[in-house]
mmCIF file of C-alpha atoms in Angstrom:
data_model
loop_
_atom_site.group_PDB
_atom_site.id
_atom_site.type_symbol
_atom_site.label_atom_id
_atom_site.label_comp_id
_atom_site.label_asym_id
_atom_site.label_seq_id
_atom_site.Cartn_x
_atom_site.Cartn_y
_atom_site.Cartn_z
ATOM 1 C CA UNK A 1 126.675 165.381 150.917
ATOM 2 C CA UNK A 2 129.130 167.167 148.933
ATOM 3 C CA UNK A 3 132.382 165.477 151.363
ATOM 4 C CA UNK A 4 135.634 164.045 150.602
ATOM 5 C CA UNK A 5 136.182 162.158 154.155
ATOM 6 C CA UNK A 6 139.795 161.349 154.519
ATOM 7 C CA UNK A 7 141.205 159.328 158.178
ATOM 8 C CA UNK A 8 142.717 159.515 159.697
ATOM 9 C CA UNK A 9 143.644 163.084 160.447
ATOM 10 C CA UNK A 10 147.284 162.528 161.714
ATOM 11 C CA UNK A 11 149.379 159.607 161.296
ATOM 12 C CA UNK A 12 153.243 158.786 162.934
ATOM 13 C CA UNK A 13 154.893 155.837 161.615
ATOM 14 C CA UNK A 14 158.082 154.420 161.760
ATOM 15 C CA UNK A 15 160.037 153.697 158.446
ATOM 16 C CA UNK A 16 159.674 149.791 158.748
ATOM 17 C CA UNK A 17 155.502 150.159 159.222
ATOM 18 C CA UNK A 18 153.187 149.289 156.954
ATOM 19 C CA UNK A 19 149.773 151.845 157.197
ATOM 20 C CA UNK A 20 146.914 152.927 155.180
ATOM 21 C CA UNK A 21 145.588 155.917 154.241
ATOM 22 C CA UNK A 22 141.654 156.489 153.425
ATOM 23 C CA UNK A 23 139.148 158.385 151.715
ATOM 24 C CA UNK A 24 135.835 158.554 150.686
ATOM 25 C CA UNK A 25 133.126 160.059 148.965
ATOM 26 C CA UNK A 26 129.055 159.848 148.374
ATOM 27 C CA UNK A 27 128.605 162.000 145.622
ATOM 28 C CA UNK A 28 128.825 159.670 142.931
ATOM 29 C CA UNK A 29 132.525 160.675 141.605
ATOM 30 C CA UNK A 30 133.208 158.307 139.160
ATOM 31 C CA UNK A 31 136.969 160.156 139.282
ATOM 32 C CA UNK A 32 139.008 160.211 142.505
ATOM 33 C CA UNK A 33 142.651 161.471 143.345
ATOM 34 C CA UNK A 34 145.484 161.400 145.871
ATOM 35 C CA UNK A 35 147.848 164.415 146.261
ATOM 36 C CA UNK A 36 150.800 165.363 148.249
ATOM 37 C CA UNK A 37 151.662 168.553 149.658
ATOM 38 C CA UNK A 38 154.863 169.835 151.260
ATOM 39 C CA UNK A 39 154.651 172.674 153.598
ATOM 40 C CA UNK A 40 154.364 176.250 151.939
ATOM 41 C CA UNK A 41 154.482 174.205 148.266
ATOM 42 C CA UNK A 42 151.492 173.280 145.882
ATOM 43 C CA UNK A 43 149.309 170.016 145.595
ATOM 44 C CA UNK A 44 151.605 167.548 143.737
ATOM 45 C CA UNK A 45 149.385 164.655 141.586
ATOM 46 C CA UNK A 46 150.446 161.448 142.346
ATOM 47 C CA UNK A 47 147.744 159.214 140.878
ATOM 48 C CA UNK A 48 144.184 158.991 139.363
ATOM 49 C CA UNK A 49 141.661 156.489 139.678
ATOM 50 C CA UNK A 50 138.969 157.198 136.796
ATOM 51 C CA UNK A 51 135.691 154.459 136.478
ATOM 52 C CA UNK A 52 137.751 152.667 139.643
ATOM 53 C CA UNK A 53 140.238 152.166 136.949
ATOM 54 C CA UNK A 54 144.355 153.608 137.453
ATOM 55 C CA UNK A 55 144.548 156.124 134.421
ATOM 56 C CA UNK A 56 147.632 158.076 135.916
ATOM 57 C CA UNK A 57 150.442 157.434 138.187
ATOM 58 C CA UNK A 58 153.060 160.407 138.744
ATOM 59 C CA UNK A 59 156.185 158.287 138.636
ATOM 60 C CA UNK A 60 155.127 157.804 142.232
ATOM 61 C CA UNK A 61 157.999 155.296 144.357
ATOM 62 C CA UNK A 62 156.216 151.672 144.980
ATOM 63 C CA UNK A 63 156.489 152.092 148.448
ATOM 64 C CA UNK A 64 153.063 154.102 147.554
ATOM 65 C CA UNK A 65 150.213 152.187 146.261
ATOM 66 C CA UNK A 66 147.379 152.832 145.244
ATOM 67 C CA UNK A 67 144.245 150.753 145.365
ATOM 68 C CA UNK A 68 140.274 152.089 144.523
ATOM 69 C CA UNK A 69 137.795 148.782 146.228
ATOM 70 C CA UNK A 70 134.922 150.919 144.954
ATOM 71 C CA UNK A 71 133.610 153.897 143.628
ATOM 72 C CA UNK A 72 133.439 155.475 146.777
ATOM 73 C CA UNK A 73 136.445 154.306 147.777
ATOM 74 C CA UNK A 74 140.071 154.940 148.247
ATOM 75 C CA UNK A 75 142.664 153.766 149.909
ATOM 76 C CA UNK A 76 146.673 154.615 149.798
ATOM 77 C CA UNK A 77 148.959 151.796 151.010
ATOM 78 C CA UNK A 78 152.304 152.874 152.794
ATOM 79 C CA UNK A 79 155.191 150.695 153.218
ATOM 80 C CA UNK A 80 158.828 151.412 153.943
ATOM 81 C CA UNK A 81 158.463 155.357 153.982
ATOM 82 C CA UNK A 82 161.477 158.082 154.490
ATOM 83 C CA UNK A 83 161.351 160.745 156.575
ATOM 84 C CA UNK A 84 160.752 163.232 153.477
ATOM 85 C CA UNK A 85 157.731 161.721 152.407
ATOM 86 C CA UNK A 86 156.362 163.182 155.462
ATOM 87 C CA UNK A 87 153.689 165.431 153.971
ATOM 88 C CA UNK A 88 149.897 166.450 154.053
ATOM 89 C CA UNK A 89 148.076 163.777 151.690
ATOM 90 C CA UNK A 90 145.023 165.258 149.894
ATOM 91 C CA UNK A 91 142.399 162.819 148.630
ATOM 92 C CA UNK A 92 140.107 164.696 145.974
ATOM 93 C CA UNK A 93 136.972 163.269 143.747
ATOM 94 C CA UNK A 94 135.231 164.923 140.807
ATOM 95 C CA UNK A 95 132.257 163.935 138.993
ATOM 96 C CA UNK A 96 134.677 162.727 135.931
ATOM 97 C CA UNK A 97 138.054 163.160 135.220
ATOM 98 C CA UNK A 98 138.918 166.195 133.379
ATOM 99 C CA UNK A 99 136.840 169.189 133.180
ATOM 100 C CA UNK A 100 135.011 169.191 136.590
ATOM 101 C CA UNK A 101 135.907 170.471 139.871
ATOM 102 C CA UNK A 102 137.605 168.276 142.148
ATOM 103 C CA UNK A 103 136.235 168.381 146.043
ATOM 104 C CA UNK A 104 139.394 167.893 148.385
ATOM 105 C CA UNK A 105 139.601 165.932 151.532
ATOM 106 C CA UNK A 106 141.060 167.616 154.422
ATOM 107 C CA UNK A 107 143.936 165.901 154.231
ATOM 108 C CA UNK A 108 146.202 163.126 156.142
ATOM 109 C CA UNK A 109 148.796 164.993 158.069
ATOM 110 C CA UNK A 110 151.703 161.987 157.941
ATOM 111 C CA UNK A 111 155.250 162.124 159.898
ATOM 112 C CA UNK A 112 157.918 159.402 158.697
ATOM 113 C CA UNK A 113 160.268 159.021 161.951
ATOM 114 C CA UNK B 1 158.649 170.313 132.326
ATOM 115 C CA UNK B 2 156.110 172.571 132.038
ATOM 116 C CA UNK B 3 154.451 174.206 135.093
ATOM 117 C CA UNK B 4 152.647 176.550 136.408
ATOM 118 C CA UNK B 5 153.223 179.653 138.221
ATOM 119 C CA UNK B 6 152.762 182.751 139.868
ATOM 120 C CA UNK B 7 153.854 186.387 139.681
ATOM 121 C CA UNK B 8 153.381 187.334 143.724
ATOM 122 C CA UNK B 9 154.526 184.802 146.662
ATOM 123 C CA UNK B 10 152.555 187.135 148.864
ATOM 124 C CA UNK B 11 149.616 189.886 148.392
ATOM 125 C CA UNK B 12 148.600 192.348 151.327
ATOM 126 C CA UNK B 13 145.252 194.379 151.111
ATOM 127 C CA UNK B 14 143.254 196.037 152.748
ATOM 128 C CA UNK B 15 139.680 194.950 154.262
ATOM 129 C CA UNK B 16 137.572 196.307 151.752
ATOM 130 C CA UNK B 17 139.793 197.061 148.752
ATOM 131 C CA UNK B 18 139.747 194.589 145.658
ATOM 132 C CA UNK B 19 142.700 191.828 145.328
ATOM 133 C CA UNK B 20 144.037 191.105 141.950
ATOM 134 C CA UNK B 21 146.024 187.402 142.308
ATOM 135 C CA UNK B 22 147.645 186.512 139.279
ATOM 136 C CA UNK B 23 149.061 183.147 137.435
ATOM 137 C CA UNK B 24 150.867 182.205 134.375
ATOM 138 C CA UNK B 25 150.861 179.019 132.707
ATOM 139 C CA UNK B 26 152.950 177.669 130.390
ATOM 140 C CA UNK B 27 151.694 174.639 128.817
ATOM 141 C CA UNK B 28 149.706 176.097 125.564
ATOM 142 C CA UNK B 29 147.451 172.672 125.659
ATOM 143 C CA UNK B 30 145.616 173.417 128.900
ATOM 144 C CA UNK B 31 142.180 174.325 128.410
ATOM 145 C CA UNK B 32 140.303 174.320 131.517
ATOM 146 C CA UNK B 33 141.417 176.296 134.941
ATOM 147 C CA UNK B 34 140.106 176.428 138.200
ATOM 148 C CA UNK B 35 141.387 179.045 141.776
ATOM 149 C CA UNK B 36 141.393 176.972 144.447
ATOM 150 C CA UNK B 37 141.828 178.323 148.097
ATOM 151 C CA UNK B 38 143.455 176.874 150.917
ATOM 152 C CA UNK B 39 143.769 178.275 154.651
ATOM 153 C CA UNK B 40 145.333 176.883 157.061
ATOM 154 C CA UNK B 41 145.502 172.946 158.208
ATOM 155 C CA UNK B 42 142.633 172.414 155.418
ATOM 156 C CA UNK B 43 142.456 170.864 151.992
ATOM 157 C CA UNK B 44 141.776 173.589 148.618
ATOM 158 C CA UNK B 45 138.550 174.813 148.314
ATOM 159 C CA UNK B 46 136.930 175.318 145.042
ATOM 160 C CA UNK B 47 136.353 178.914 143.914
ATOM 161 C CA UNK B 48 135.921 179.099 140.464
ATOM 162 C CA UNK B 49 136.606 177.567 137.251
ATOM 163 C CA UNK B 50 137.283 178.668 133.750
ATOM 164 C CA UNK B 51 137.707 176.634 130.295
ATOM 165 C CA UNK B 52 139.641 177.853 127.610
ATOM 166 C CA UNK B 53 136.385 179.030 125.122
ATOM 167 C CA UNK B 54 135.972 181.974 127.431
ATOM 168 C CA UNK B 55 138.042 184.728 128.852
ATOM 169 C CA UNK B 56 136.293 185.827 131.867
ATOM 170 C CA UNK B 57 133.446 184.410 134.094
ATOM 171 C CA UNK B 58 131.955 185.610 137.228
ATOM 172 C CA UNK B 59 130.724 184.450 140.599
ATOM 173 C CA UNK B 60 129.722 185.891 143.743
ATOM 174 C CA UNK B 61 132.166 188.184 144.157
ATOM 175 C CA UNK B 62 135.075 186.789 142.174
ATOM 176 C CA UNK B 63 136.183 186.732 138.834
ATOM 177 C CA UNK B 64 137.998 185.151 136.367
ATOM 178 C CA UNK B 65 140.089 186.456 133.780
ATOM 179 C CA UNK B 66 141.993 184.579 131.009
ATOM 180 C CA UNK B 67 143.973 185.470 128.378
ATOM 181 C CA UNK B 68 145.534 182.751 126.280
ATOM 182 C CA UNK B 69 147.294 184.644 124.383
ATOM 183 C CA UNK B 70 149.786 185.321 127.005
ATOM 184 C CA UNK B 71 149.190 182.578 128.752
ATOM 185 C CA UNK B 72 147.695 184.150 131.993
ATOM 186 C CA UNK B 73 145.100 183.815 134.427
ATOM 187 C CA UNK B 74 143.960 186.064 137.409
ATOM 188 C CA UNK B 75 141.747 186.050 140.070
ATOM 189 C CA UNK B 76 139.962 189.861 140.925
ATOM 190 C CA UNK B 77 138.261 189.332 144.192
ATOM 191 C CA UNK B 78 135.676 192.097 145.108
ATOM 192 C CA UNK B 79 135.612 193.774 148.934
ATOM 193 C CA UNK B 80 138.546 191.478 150.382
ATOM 194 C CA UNK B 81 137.013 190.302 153.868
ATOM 195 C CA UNK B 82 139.178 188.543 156.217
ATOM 196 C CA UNK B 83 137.931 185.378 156.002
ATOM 197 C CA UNK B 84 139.333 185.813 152.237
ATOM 198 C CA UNK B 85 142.762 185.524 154.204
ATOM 199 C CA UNK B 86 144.116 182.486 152.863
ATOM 200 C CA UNK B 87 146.794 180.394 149.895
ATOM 201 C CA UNK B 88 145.052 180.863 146.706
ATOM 202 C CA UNK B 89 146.366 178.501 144.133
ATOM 203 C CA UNK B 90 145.636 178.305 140.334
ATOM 204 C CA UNK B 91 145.662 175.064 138.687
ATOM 205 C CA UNK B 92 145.660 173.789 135.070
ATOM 206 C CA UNK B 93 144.465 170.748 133.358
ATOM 207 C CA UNK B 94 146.925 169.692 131.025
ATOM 208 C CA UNK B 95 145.741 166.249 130.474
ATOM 209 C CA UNK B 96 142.322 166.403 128.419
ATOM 210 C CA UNK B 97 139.920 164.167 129.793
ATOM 211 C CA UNK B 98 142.745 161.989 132.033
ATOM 212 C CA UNK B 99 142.237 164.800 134.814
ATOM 213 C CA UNK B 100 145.744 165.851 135.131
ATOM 214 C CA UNK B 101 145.211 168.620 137.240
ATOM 215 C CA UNK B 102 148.669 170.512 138.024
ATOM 216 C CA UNK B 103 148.555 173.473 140.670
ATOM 217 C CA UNK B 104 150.736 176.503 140.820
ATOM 218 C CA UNK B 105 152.977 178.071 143.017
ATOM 219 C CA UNK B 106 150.242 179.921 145.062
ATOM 220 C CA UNK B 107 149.601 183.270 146.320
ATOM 221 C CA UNK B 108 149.449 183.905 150.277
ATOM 222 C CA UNK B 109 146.529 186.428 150.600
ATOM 223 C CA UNK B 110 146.566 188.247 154.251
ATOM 224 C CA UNK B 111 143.778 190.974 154.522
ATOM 225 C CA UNK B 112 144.364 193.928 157.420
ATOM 226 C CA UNK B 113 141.459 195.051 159.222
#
C-alpha cells in the first residue's frame, strides 16, 4: 500500500463552521505533512508532524490546527475560515522527515463561502 | 526569504523530442532535491530525487542534473509522451532532518501529438 488517503474529496463550509480535514497512511511514515495549494501556485508547508510529534508550523493562523492521534493518522481542524483560505489541502507522509520522498494525498478541494 | 524558482512558466514539445525543465534555488544550505509532477485535480507525484553529494542521477527515462555551484537543478526527460503532459515542480529541503520541504514555482509541460 504505498497511499496517502485524504477525505473527503470536496468540502463547502461556511465561515462560522467548524470541519475536519483527514488523512492517512499504512506505510509506516513515521513523518507526515499538510500543504496548501492555491490555484496555478506551488505546495505551501504549513506544518510537520515527525514521531507524531509537531516539529514545524509555518506561521500557520490558529484557525488551522493541527492534530496527529497516531502514526497513521492526521487530521486538520478548521474553524472560523475566510474565503481565501479556500485552497486544495495536500496531506503527504515520508518514511522520516528529511531526506526521503514524501507520497502526497490527492488532496481536499475546500471552498470558504 | 529565500525560495525557489524557475526559469520557464510554460514548456511546449513535441511528442517524441526530449524536455529540458529547469530550477534555481537559492538557499546554499539545501542539500537534497526531489521533481515532483502534478496533473490536473491530483496531488505531486514523485519522480526523482537528488542529494547534494551528486550531480546527476538517472531513472527510467529521466534525469537529474545539479550543479551547486550555480545553484541549479534540471529535469531532462527522454521521448516526451503525452501522458508526460503535466506541472512539474522542483522542491528543496532546506531544513536538514526537520523535513522542510519548499517547492518552486513550477513548470507547465504540454506535449503536441
Amino acid at each position: 500500500d504505498t497511499e496517502v488517503t485524504q477525505t473527503p474529496k470536496h468540502l463547502v463550509m461556511g465561515m462560522t463552521n467548524k470541519k475536519s480535514l483527514k488523512c492517512e497512511q499504512h506505510m509506516g511514515h513515521r513523518a507526515m505533512y499538510w500543504y496548501k495549494q492555491k490555484a496555478k501556485k506551488p505546495p505551501e508547508l504549513m506544518f510537520v508532524y515527525s514521531y507524531e510529534k509537531l516539529s514545524i508550523n509555518e506561521s500557520v493562523p490558529s484557525r488551522f490546527s493541527p492534530e496527529c492521534p497516531n502514526s497513521s493518522l492526521l487530521n486538520l481542524h478548521l474553524h472560523a475560515l475566510q474565503p481565501e483560505d479556500s485552497a486544495l489541502y495536500l496531506c503527504a507522509s515520508s518514511q522520516e522527515s528529511g531526506y526521503t520522498e514524501a507520497f502526497f494525498g490527492q488532496g481536499t478541494r475546500l471552498t470558504v463561502v | 526569504g529565500e525560495s525557489v524558482g524557475l526559469h520557464l512558466p510554460t514548456l511546449s514539445v513535441q511528442e517524441g523530442d526530449n524536455s529540458i525543465i529547469n530550477c534555481a534555488y537559492s538557499n546554499s544550505a539545501s542539500d537534497y532535491f526531489i521533481w515532483y509532477k502534478q496533473e490536473s485535480g491530483k496531488g505531486p507525484q514523485f519522480i526523482i530525487d537528488i542529494r547534494s553529494n551528486m550531480d546527476k542521477r538517472q531513472g527510467q527515462r529521466v534525469t537529474v542534473l545539479l550543479n551547486k555551484t550555480v545553484k541549479h537543478l534540471s529535469l531532462q526527460i527522454a521521448a516526451t509522451q503525452p501522458g508526460d503532459s503535466a506541472v512539474y515542480f522542483c522542491a528543496e529541503n532546506a531544513g536538514g532532518s526537520q523535513g522542510n520541504l519548499i517547492f518552486g514555482k513550477g513548470t507547465k509541460l504540454s506535449v503536441k501529438p
